[in-house]
Short mmCIF file of C-alpha atoms and ligand atoms in Angstrom, two decimals:
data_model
loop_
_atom_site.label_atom_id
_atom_site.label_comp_id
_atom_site.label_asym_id
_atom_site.label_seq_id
_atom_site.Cartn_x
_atom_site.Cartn_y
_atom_site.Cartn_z
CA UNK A 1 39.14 279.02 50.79
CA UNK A 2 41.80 277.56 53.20
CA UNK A 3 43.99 275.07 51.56
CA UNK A 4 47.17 273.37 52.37
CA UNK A 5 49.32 270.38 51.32
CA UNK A 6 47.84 266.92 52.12
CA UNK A 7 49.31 265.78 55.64
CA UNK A 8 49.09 262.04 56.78
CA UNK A 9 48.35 261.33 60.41
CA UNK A 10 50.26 257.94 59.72
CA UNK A 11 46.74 256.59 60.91
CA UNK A 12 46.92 253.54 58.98
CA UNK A 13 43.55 253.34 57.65
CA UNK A 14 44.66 253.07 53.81
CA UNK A 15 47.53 250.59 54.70
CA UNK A 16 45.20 248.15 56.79
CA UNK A 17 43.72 246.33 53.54
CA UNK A 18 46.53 246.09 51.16
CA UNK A 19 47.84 243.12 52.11
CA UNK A 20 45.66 241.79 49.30
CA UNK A 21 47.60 244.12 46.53
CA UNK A 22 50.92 244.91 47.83
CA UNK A 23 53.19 241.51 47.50
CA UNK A 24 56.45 240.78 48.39
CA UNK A 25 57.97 238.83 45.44
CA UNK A 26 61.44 238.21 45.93
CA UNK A 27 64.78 239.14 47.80
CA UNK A 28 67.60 240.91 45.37
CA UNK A 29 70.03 241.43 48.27
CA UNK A 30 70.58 241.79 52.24
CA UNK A 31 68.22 244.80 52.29
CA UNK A 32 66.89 244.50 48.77
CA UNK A 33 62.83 243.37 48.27
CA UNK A 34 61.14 242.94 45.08
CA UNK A 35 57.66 244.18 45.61
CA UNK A 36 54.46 244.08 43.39
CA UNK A 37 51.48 246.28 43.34
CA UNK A 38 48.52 244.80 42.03
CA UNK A 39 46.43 247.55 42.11
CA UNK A 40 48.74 249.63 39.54
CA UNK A 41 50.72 247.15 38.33
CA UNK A 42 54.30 248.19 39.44
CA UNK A 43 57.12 246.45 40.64
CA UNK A 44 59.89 247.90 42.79
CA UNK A 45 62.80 247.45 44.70
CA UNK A 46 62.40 248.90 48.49
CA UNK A 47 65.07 248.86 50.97
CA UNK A 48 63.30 248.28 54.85
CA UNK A 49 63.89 251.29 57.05
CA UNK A 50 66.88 250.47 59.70
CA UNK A 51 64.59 250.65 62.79
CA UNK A 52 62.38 247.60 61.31
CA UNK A 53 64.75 245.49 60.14
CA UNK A 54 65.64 242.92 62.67
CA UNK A 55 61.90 242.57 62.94
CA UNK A 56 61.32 241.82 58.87
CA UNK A 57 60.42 238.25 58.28
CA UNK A 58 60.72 237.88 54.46
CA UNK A 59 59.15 234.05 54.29
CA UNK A 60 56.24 235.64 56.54
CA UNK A 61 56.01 238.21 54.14
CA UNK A 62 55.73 236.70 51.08
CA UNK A 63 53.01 234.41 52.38
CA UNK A 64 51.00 237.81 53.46
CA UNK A 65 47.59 237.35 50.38
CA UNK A 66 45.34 239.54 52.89
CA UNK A 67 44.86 241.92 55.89
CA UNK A 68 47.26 244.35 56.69
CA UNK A 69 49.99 245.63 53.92
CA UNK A 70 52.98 243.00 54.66
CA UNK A 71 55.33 246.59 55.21
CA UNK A 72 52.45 248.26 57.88
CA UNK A 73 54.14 248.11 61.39
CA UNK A 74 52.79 249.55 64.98
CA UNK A 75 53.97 252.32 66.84
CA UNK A 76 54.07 252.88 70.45
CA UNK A 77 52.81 255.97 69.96
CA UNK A 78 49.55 254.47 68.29
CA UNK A 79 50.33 255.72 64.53
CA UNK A 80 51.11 252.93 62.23
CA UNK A 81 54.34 253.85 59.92
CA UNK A 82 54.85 252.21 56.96
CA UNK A 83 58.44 249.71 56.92
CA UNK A 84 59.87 251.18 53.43
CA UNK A 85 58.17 254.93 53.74
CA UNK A 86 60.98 256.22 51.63
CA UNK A 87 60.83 253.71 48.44
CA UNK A 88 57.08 252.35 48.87
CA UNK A 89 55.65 252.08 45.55
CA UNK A 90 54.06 254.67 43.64
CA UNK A 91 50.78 253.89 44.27
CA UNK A 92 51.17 254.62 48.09
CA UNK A 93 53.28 257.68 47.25
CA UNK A 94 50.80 259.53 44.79
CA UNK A 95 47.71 258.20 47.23
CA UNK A 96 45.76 261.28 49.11
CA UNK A 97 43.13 259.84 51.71
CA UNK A 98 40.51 262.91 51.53
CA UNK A 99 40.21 266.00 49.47
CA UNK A 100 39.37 267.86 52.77
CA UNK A 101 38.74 267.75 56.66
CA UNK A 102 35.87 269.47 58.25
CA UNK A 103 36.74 271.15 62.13
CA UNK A 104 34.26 272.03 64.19
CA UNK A 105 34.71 275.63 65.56
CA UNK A 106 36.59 274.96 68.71
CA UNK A 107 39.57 272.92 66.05
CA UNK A 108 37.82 269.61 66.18
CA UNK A 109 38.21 266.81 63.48
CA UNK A 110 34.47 266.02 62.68
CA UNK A 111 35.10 264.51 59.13
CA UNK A 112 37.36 263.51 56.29
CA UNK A 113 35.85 263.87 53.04
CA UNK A 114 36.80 261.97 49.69
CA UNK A 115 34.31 262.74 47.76
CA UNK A 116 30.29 264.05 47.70
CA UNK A 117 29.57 260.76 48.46
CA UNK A 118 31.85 259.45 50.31
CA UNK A 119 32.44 261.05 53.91
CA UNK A 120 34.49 259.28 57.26
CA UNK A 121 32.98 260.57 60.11
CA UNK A 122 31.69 259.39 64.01
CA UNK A 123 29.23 262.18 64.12
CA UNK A 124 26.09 260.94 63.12
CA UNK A 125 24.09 264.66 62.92
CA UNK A 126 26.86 265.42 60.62
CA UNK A 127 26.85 262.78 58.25
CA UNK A 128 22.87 263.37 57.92
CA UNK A 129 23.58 267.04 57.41
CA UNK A 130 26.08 266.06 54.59
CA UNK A 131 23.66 263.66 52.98
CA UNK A 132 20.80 266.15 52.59
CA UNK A 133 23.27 269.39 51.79
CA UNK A 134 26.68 269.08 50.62
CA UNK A 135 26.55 265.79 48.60
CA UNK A 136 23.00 267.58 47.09
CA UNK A 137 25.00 270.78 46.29
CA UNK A 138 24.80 271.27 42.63
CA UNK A 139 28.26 271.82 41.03
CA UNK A 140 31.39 270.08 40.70
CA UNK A 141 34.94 271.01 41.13
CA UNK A 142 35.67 274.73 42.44
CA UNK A 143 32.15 275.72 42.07
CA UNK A 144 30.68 272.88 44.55
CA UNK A 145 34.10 273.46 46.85
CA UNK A 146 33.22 276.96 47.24
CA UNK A 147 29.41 276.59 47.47
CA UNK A 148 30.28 273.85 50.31
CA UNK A 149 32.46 275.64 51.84
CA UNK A 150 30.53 278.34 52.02
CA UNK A 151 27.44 276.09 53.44
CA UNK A 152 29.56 274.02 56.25
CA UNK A 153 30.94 278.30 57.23
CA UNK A 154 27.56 279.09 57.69
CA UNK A 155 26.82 275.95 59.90
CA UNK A 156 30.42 276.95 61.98
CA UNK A 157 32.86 274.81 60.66
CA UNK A 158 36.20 275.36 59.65
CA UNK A 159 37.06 273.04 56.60
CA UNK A 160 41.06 272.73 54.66
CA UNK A 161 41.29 271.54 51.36
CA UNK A 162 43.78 269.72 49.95
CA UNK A 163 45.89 270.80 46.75
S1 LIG B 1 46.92 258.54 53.86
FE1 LIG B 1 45.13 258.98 55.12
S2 LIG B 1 44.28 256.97 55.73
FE2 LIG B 1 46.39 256.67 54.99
S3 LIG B 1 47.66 256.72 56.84
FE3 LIG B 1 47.62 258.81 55.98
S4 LIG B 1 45.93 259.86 57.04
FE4 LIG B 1 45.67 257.63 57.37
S1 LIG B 2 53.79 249.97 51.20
FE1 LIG B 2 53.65 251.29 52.95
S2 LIG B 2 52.30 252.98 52.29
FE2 LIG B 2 52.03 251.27 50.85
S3 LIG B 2 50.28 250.09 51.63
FE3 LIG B 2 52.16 249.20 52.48
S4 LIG B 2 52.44 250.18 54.48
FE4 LIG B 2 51.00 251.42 53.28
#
């Protein structure tokens, strides 16, 4: 089975939400913000990344309770890079979006999967196809990997796995 290390696309998607759970708290010096994660209960001190921080607006920050992470900025380039990548909490650090991504045979993303249940995809056909034979695939762990991997081969996709 192909594997390789879990690489982020910077597409956003996880960041877009946790302005509900990521809070700034407080100000410790020039460069210094207190942050809390409410989802794993962690607090930590994160320095802003030199390129964002004439645009950090602490007050604005603080008063973020929803929507986008208050630390999620825009990129020209249409990724969306997170303001303290190098500190952001632990949470963020340990998170993995998918546990694999499926490739059509020409090198196509056609899905990120999380889980049996849980797949990301635009292609309609596949998600169907998923429903009725991957997330139906008896097994858990390496068994159902291999026996899905195996299945999607035999359809003619290419799928990675994440360690
Ligand atoms: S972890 Fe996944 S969802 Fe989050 S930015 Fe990276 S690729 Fe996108
Ligand atoms: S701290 Fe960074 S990685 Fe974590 S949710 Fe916010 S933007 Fe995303």
């Amino acid at each position: 089975m192909e594997r390789e290390a879990f690489e982020c696309t910077i597409c956003g998607r996880c960041c877009f939400g946790m302005g509900k759970y990521v809070r700034v708290v407080g100000q410790m010096g020039p460069n210094n913000i207190a942050v809390r994660h409410e989802l794993s209960n962690e607090t930590c001190y994160v320095t802003i990344v030199k390129e964002y921080r004439d645009d950090f607006d602490l007050a604005e920050a603080m008063g973020i309770k929803s929507g986008w992470c208050p630390f999620l900025r825009e990129s020209e380039d249409g990724t969306f890079p997170c303001a303290i990548y190098e500190n952001r909490p632990k949470f963020c650090r340990d998170f993995t979006c998918c546990r694999m991504r499926v490739y059509s045979s020409d090198g196509i993303p056609v899905a990120r999967v999380k889980s049996k249940s849980s797949v990301i995809t635009d292609d309609e056909a596949f998600a169907e196809w998923w429903k009725k034979n991957a997330a139906s695939y008896p097994g858990e762990g390496k068994e159902w990997e291999e026996g899905v991997t195996r299945l999607l081969a035999s359809e003619g996709y290419r799928v990675v796995w994440y360690d």
